[in-house]
mmCIF file of C-alpha atoms in Angstrom:
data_model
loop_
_atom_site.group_PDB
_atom_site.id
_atom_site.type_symbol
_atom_site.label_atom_id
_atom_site.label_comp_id
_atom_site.label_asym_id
_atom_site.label_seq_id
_atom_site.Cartn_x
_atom_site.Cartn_y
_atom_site.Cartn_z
ATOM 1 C CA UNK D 1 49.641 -57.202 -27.707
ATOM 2 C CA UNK D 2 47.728 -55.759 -30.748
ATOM 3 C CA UNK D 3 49.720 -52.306 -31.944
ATOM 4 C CA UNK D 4 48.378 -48.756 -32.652
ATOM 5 C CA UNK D 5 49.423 -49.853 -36.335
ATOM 6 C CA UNK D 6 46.473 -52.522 -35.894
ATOM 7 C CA UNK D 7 43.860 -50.580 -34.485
ATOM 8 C CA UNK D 8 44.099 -47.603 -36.909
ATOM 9 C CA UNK D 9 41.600 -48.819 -38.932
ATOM 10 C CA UNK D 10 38.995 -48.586 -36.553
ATOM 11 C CA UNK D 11 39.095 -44.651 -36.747
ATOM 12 C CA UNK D 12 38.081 -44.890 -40.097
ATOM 13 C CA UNK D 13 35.829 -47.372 -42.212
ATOM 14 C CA UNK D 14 37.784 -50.361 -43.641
ATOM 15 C CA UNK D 15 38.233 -50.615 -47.182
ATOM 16 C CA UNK D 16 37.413 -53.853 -48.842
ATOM 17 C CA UNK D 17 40.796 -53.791 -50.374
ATOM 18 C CA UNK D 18 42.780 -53.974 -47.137
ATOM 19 C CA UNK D 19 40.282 -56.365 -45.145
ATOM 20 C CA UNK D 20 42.436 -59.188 -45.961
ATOM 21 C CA UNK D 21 45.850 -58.017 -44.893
ATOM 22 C CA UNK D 22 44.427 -56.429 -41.807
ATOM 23 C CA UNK D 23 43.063 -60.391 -40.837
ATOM 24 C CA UNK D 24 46.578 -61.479 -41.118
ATOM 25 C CA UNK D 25 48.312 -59.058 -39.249
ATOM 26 C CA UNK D 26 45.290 -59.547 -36.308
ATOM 27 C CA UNK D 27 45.586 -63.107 -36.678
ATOM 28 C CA UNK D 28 49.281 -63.352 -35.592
ATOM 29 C CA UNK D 29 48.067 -61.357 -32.389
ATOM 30 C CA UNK D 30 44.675 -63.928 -31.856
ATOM 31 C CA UNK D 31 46.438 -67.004 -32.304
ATOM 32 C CA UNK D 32 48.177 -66.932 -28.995
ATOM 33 C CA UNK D 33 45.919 -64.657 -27.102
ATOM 34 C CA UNK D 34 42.940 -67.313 -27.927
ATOM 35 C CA UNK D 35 44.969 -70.440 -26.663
ATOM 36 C CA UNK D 36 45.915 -68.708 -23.820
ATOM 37 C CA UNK D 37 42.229 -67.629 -22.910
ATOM 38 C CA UNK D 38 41.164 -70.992 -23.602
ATOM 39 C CA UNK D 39 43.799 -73.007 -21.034
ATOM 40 C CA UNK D 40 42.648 -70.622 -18.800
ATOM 41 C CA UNK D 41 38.824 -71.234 -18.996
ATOM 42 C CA UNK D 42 39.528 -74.667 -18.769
ATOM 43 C CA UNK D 43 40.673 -74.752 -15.815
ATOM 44 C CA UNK D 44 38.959 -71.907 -13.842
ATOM 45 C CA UNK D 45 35.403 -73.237 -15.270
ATOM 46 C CA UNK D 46 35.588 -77.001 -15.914
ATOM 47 C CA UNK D 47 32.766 -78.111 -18.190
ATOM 48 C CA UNK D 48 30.787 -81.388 -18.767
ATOM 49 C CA UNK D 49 30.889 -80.894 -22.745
ATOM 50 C CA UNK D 50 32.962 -82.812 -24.725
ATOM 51 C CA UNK D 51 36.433 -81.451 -26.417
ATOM 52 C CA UNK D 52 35.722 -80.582 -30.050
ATOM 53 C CA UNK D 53 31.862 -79.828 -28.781
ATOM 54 C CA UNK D 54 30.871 -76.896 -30.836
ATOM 55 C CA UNK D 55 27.296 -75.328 -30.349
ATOM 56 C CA UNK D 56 25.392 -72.667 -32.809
ATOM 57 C CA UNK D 57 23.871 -69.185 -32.123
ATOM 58 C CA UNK D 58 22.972 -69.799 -28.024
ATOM 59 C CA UNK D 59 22.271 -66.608 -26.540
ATOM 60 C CA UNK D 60 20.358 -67.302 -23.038
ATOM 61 C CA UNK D 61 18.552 -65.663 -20.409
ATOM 62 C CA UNK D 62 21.165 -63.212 -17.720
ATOM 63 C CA UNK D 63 17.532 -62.856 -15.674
ATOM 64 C CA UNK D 64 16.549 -65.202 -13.167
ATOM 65 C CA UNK D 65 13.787 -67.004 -12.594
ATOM 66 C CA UNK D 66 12.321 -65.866 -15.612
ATOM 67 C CA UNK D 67 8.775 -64.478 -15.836
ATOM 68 C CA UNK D 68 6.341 -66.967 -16.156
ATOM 69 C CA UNK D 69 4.586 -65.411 -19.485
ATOM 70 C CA UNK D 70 8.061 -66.330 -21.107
ATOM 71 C CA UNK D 71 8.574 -69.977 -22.131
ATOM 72 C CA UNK D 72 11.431 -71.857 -20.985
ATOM 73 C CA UNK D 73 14.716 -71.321 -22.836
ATOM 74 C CA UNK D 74 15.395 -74.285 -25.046
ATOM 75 C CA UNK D 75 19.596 -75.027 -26.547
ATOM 76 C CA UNK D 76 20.112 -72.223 -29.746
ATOM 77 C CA UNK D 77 17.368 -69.244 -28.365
ATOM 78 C CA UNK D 78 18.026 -66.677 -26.891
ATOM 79 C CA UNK D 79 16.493 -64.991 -24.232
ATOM 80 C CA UNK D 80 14.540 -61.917 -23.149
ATOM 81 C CA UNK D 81 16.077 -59.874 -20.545
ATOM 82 C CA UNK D 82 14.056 -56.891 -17.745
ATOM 83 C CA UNK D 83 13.825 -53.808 -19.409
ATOM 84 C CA UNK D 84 15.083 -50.629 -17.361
ATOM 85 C CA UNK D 85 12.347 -48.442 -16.397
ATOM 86 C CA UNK D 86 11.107 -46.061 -19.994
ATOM 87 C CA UNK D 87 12.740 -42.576 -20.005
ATOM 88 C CA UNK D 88 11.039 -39.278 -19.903
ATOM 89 C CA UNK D 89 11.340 -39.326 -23.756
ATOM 90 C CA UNK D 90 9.316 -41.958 -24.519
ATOM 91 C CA UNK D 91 6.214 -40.750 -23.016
ATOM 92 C CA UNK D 92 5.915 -39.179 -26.498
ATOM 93 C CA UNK D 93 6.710 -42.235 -28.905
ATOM 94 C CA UNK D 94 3.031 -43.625 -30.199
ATOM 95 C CA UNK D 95 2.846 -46.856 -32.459
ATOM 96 C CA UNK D 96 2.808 -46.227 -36.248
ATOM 97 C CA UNK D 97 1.415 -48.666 -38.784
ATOM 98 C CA UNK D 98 5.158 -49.218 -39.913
ATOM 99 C CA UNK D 99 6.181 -50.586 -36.772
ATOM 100 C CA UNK D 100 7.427 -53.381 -38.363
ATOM 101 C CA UNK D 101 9.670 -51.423 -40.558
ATOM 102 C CA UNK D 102 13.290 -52.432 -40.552
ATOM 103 C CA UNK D 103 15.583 -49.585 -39.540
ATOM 104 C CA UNK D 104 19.320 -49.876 -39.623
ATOM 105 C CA UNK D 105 21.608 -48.909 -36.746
ATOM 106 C CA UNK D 106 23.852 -45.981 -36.802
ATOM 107 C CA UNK D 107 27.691 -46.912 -36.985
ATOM 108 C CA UNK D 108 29.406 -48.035 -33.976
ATOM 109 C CA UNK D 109 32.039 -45.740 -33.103
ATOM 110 C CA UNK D 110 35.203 -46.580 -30.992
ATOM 111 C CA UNK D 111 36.554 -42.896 -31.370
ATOM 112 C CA UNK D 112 36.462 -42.304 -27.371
ATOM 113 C CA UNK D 113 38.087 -45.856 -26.189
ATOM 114 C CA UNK D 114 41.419 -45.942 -25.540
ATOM 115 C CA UNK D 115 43.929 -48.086 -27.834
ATOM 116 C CA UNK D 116 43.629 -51.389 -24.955
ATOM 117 C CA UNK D 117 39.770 -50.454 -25.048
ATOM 118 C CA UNK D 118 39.909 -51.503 -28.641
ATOM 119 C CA UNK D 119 42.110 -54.265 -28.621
ATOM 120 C CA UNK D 120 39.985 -56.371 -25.799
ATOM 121 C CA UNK D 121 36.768 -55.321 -27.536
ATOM 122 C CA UNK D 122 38.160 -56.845 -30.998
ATOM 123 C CA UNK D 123 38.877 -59.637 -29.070
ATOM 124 C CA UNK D 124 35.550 -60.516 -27.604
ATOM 125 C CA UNK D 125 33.638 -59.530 -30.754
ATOM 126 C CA UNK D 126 35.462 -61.704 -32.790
ATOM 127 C CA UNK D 127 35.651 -64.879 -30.405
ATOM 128 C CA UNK D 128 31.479 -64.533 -30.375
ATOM 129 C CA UNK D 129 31.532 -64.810 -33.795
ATOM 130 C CA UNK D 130 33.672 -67.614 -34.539
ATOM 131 C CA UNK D 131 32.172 -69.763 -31.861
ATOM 132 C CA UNK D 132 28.321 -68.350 -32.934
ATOM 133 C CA UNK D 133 28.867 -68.322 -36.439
ATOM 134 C CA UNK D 134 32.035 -70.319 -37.456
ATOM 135 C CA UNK D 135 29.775 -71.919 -39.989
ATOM 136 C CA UNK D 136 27.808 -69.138 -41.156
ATOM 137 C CA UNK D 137 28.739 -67.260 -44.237
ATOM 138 C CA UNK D 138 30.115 -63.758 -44.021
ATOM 139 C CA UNK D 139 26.576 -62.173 -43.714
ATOM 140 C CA UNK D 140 25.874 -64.712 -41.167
ATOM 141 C CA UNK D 141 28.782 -63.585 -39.327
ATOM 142 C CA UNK D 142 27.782 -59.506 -39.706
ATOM 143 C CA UNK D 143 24.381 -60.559 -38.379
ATOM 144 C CA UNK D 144 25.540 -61.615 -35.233
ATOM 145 C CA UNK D 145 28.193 -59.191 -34.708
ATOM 146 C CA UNK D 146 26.031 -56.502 -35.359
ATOM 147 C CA UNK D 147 23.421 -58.022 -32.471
ATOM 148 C CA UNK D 148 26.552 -57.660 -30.132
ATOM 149 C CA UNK D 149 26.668 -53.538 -31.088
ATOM 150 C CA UNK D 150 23.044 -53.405 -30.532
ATOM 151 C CA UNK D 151 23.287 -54.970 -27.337
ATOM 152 C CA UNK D 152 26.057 -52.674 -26.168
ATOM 153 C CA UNK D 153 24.482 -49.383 -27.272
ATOM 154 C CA UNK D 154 20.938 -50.261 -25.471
ATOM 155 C CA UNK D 155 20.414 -49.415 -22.027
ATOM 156 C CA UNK D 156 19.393 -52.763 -21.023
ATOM 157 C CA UNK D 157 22.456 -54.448 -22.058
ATOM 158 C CA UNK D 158 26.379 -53.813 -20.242
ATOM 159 C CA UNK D 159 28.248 -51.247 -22.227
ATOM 160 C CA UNK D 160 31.155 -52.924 -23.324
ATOM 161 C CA UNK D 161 31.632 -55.419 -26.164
ATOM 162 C CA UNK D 162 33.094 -58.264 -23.291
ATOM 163 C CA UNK D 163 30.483 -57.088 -21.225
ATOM 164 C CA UNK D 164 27.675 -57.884 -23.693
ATOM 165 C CA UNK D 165 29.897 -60.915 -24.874
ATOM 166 C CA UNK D 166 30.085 -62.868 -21.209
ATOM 167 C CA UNK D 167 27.481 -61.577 -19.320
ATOM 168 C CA UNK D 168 26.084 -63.869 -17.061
ATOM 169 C CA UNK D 169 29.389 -66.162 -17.324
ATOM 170 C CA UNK D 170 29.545 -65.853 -13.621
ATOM 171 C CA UNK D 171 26.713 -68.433 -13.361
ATOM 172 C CA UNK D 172 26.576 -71.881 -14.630
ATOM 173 C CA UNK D 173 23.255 -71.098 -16.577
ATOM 174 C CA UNK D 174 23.113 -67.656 -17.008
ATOM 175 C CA UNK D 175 25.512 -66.956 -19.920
ATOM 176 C CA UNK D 176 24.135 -64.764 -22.827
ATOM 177 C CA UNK D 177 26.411 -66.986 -25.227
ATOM 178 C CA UNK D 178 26.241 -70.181 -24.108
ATOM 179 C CA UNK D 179 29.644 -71.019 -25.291
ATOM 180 C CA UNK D 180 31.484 -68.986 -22.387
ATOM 181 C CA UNK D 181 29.536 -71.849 -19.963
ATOM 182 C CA UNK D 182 29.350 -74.974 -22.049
ATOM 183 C CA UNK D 183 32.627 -76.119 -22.357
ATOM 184 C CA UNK D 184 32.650 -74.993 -26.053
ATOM 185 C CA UNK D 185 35.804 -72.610 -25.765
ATOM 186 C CA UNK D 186 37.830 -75.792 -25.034
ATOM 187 C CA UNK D 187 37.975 -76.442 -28.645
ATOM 188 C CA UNK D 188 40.947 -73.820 -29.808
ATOM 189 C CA UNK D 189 39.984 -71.993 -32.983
ATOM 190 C CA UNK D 190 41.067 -72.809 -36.369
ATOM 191 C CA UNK D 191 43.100 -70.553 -38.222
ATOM 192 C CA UNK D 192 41.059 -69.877 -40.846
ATOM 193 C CA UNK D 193 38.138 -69.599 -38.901
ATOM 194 C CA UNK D 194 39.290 -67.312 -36.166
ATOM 195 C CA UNK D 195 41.250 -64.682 -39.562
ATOM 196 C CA UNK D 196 37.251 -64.739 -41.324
ATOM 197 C CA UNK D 197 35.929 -63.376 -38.129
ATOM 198 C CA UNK D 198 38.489 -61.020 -37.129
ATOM 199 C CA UNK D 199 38.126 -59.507 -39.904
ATOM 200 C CA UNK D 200 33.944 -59.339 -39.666
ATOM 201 C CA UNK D 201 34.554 -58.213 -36.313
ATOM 202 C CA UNK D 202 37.155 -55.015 -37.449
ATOM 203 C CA UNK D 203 34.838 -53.939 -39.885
ATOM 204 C CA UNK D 204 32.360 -53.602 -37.648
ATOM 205 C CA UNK D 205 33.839 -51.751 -35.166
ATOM 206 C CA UNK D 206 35.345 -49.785 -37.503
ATOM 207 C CA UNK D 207 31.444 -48.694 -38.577
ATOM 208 C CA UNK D 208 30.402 -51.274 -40.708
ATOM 209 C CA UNK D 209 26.597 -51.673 -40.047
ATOM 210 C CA UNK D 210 24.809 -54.945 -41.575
ATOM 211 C CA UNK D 211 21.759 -53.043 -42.224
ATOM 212 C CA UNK D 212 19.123 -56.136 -42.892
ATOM 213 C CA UNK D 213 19.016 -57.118 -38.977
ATOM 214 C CA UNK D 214 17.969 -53.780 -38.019
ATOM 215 C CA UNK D 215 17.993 -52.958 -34.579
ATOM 216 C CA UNK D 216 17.839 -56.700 -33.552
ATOM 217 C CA UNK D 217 18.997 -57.554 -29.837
ATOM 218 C CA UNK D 218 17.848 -61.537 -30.262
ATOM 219 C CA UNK D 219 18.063 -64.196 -32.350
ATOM 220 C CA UNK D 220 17.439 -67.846 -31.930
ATOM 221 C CA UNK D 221 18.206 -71.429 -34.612
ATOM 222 C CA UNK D 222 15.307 -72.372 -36.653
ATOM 223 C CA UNK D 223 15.781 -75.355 -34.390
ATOM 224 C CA UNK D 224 13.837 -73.538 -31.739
ATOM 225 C CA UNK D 225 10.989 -71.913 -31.323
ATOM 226 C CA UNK D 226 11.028 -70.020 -27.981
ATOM 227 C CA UNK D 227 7.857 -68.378 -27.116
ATOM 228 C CA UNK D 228 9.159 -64.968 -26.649
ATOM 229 C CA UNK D 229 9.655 -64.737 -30.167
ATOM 230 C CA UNK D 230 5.527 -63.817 -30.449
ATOM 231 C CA UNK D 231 6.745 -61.081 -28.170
ATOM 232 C CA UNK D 232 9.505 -59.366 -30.674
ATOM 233 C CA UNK D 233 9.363 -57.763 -33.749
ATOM 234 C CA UNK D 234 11.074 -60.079 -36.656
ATOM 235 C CA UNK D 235 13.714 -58.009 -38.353
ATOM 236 C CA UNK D 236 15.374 -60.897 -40.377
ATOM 237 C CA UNK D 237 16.064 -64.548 -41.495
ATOM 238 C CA UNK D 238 20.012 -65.072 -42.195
ATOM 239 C CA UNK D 239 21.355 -67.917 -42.440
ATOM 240 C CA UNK D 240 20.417 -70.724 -39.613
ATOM 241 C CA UNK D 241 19.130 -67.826 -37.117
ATOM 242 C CA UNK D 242 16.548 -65.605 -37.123
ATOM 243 C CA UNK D 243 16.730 -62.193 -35.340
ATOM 244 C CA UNK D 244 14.469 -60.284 -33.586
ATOM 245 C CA UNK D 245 13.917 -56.482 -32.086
ATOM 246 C CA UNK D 246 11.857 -55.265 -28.903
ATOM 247 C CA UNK D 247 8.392 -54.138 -29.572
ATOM 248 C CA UNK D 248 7.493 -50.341 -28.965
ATOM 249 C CA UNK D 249 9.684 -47.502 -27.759
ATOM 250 C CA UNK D 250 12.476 -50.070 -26.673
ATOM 251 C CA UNK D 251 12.980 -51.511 -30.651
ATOM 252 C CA UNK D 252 13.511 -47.713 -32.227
ATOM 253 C CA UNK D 253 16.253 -45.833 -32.821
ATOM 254 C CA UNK D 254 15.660 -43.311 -29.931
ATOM 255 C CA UNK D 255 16.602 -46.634 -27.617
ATOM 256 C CA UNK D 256 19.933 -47.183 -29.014
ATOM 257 C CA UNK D 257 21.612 -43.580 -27.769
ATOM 258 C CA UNK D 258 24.407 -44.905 -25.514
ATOM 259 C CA UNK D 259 27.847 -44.160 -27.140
ATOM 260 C CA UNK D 260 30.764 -46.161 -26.787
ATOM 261 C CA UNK D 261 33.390 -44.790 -23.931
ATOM 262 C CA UNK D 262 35.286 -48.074 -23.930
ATOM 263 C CA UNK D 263 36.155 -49.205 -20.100
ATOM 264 C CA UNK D 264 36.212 -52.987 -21.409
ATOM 265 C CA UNK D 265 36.638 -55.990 -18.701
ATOM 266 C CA UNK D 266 39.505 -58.313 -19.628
ATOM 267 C CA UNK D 267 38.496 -60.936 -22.372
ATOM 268 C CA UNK D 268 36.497 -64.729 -21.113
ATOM 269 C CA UNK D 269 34.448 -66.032 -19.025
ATOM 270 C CA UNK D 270 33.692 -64.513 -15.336
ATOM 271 C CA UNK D 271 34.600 -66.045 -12.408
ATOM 272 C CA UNK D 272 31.640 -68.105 -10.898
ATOM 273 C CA UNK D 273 29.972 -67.032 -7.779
ATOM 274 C CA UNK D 274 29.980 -69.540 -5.814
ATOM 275 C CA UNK D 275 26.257 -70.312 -4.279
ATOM 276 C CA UNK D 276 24.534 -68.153 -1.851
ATOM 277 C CA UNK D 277 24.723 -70.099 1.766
ATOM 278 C CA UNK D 278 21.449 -71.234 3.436
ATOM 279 C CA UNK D 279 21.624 -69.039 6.162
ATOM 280 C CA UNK D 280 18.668 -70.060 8.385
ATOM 281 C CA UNK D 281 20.447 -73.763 8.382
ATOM 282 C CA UNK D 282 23.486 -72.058 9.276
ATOM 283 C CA UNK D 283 21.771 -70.373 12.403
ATOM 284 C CA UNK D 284 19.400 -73.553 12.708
ATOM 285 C CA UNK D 285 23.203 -75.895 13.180
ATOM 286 C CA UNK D 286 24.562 -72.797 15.097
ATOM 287 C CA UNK D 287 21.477 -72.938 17.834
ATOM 288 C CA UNK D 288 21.596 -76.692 18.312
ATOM 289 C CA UNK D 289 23.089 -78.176 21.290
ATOM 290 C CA UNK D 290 26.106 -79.918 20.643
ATOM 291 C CA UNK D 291 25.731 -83.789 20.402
ATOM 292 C CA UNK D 292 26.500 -85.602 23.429
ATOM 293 C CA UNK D 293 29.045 -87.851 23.077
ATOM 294 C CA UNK D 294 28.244 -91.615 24.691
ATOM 295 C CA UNK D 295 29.939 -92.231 28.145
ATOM 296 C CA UNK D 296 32.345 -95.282 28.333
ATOM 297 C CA UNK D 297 31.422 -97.724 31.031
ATOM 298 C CA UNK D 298 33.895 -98.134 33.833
ATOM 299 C CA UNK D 299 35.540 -101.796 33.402
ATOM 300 C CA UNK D 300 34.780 -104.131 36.603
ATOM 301 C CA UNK D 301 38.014 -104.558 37.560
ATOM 302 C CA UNK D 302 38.994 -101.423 38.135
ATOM 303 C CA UNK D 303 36.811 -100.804 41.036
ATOM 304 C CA UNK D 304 37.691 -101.558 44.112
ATOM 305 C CA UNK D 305 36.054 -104.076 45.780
ATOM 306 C CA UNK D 306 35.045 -101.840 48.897
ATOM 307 C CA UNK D 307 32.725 -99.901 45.801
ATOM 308 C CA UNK D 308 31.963 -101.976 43.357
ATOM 309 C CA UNK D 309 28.549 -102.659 45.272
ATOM 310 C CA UNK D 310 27.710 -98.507 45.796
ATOM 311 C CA UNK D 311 25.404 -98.570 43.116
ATOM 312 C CA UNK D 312 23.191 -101.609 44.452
ATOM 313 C CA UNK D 313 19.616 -101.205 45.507
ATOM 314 C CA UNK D 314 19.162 -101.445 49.311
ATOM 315 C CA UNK D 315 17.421 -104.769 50.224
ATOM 316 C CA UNK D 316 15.698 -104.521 54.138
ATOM 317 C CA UNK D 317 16.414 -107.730 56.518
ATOM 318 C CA UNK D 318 14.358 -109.790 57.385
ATOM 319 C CA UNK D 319 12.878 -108.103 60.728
ATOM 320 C CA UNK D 320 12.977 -104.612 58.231
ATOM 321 C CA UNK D 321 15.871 -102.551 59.513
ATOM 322 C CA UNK D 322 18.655 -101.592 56.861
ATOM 323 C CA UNK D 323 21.427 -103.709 56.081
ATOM 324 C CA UNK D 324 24.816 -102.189 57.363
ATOM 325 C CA UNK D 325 26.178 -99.313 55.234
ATOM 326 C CA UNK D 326 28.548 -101.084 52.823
ATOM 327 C CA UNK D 327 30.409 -98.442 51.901
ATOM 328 C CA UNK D 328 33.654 -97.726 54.203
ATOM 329 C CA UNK D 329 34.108 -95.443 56.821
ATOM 330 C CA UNK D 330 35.085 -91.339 56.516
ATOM 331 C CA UNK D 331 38.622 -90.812 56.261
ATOM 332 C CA UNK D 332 40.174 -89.154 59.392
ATOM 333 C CA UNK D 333 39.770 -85.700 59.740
ATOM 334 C CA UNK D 334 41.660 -82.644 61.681
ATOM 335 C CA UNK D 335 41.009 -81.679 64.840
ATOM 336 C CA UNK D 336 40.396 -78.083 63.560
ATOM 337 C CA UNK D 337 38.326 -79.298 60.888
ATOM 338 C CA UNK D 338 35.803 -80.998 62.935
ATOM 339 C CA UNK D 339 33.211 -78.390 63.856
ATOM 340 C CA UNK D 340 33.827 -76.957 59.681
ATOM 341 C CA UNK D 341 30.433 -77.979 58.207
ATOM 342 C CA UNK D 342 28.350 -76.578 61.262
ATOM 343 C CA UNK D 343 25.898 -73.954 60.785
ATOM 344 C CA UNK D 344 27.112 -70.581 62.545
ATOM 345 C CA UNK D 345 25.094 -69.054 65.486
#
């Protein structure tokens, strides 16, 4: 449990003095929270990756099927995602020549989320970073955590920092950060590692803004070159990733106006949804007559003899009357049963 003591620095920007001893005291409370969370992926989501499999900077498309004027996502992009329909406001925004002018974002604030608000969202913040940017230097690690604030403050994006962090765990391929569905969480974080982006993750939620990425809500590897990246405005080359904002009324400042109530989901990976059933071949089985089962042929010698020749075609004599019925004669019947199959007058 992180204490109040903890999460005081988030009503107030962090000095540079204190960064370090705040990562200590943080890491005592990540160590066992991240093992835990990890066990626990492992075996609600079991993965095909590899133990020790770490994967860079993979945020992927929550929208499916994608359009078809965006390319295919390829390992280290991420993706686009549908825009909510534009607000009354925008109807006023028209395209300047500065367009592609970089604009910083505003400080995050977590002055309205409660004190368990805080603690899951420095939880989430700082696991994307470490397993996005564990190799990154410290303005590689801003970069992305300052994507993740973007993302929550934009209307097309959940409003929590978990939210933002695992959205689209729930499917197999649909995870923003492909690390919540790869398997890559089964590797438990170094110490060192997970302290470095704590403390990246407290400054920024403490207001810290990493003004060079701009209002960027993507980024992809230079690995990759995804086509929607001819679709976004390039804010920024840091590190191994390059980061990108919406075009228009969507990648200005006016956009990002959601503030941060809290409301945060507990930390990892959703639980999958299991697949949708195939419900005309459920109706289709339903409708079908059963299957009859085959019929086992009576053994000879269990039929009496008197019987066993019912089932025999009738062969004529030889002057063309009817052989004698084989079968034996009716059973004796009651006097007062006689006259019982007569029709009445």
């Amino acid at each position: 449990m992180i204490s109040a003591a903890l999460l005081r620095p988030f009503r107030r920007p962090v000095a540079s003095s204190g960064l370090a001893r705040l990562a200590l005291l943080l890491f005592l409370a990540f160590s066992a929270q991240a093992a835990i969370r990890a066990a626990a992926a492992i075996r609600a989501h079991p993965v095909d990756a590899k133990p020790g499999q770490l994967r860079k900077a993979t945020l992927r498309v929550a929208v499916e099927p994608l359009p078809a004027e965006v390319a295919a996502l390829a390992r280290g992009a991420t993706g686009t995602i549908a825009l909510p329909a534009l607000p009354v406001a925008a109807a006023t925004y028209v395209p300047s020549a500065d367009d592609g002018t970089v604009r910083p974002a505003q400080p995050f604030s977590t002055r309205r989320a409660t004190l368990l608000d805080r603690g899951r969202a420095l939880d989430c913040l700082a696991t994307a970073i470490y397993y996005e940017a564990a190799s990154e230097s410290d303005d590689g690690q801003r970069a992305v955590a300052q994507v993740i604030l973007n993302r929550v403050r934009h209307p097309a994006f959940p409003a929590t920092v978990c939210g933002v962090v695992y959205q689209g765990s729930e499917r197999a391929s649909g995870c923003q950060f492909s690390y919540a569905c790869d398997g890559a969480m089964a590797r438990l974080p170094s110490r060192a590692g997970m302290a470095r982006a704590a403390r990246i993750a407290a400054a920024a939620l403490a207001g810290y803004v990493y003004a060079p990425v701009g209002l960027a809500t993507h980024y992809h590897t230079f690995a990759v070159t995804p086509a929607w990246n001819r679709q976004l405005v390039m804010t920024a080359a840091i590190g191994a990733h390059f980061f990108h904002r919406w075009q228009g009324w969507w990648g200005t400042p006016a956009a990002f106006s959601r503030n941060y109530v809290g409301g945060e989901p507990i930390p990892g990976p959703h639980l999958r949804v299991p697949p949708a059933p195939n419900i005309p071949a459920l109706l289709a089985a339903a409708a079908a007559p059963p299957p009859s089962a085959p019929v086992a042929l009576t053994r000879a010698e269990t039929i009496q003899p008197t019987y066993s020749e019912a089932g025999m075609p009738i062969v004529p004599t030889a002057n063309g009357a009817s052989p004698a019925d084989p079968l034996p004669a009716s059973g004796q019947i009651l006097d007062r049963w006689k006259d019982s199959g007569k029709p009445l007058r």
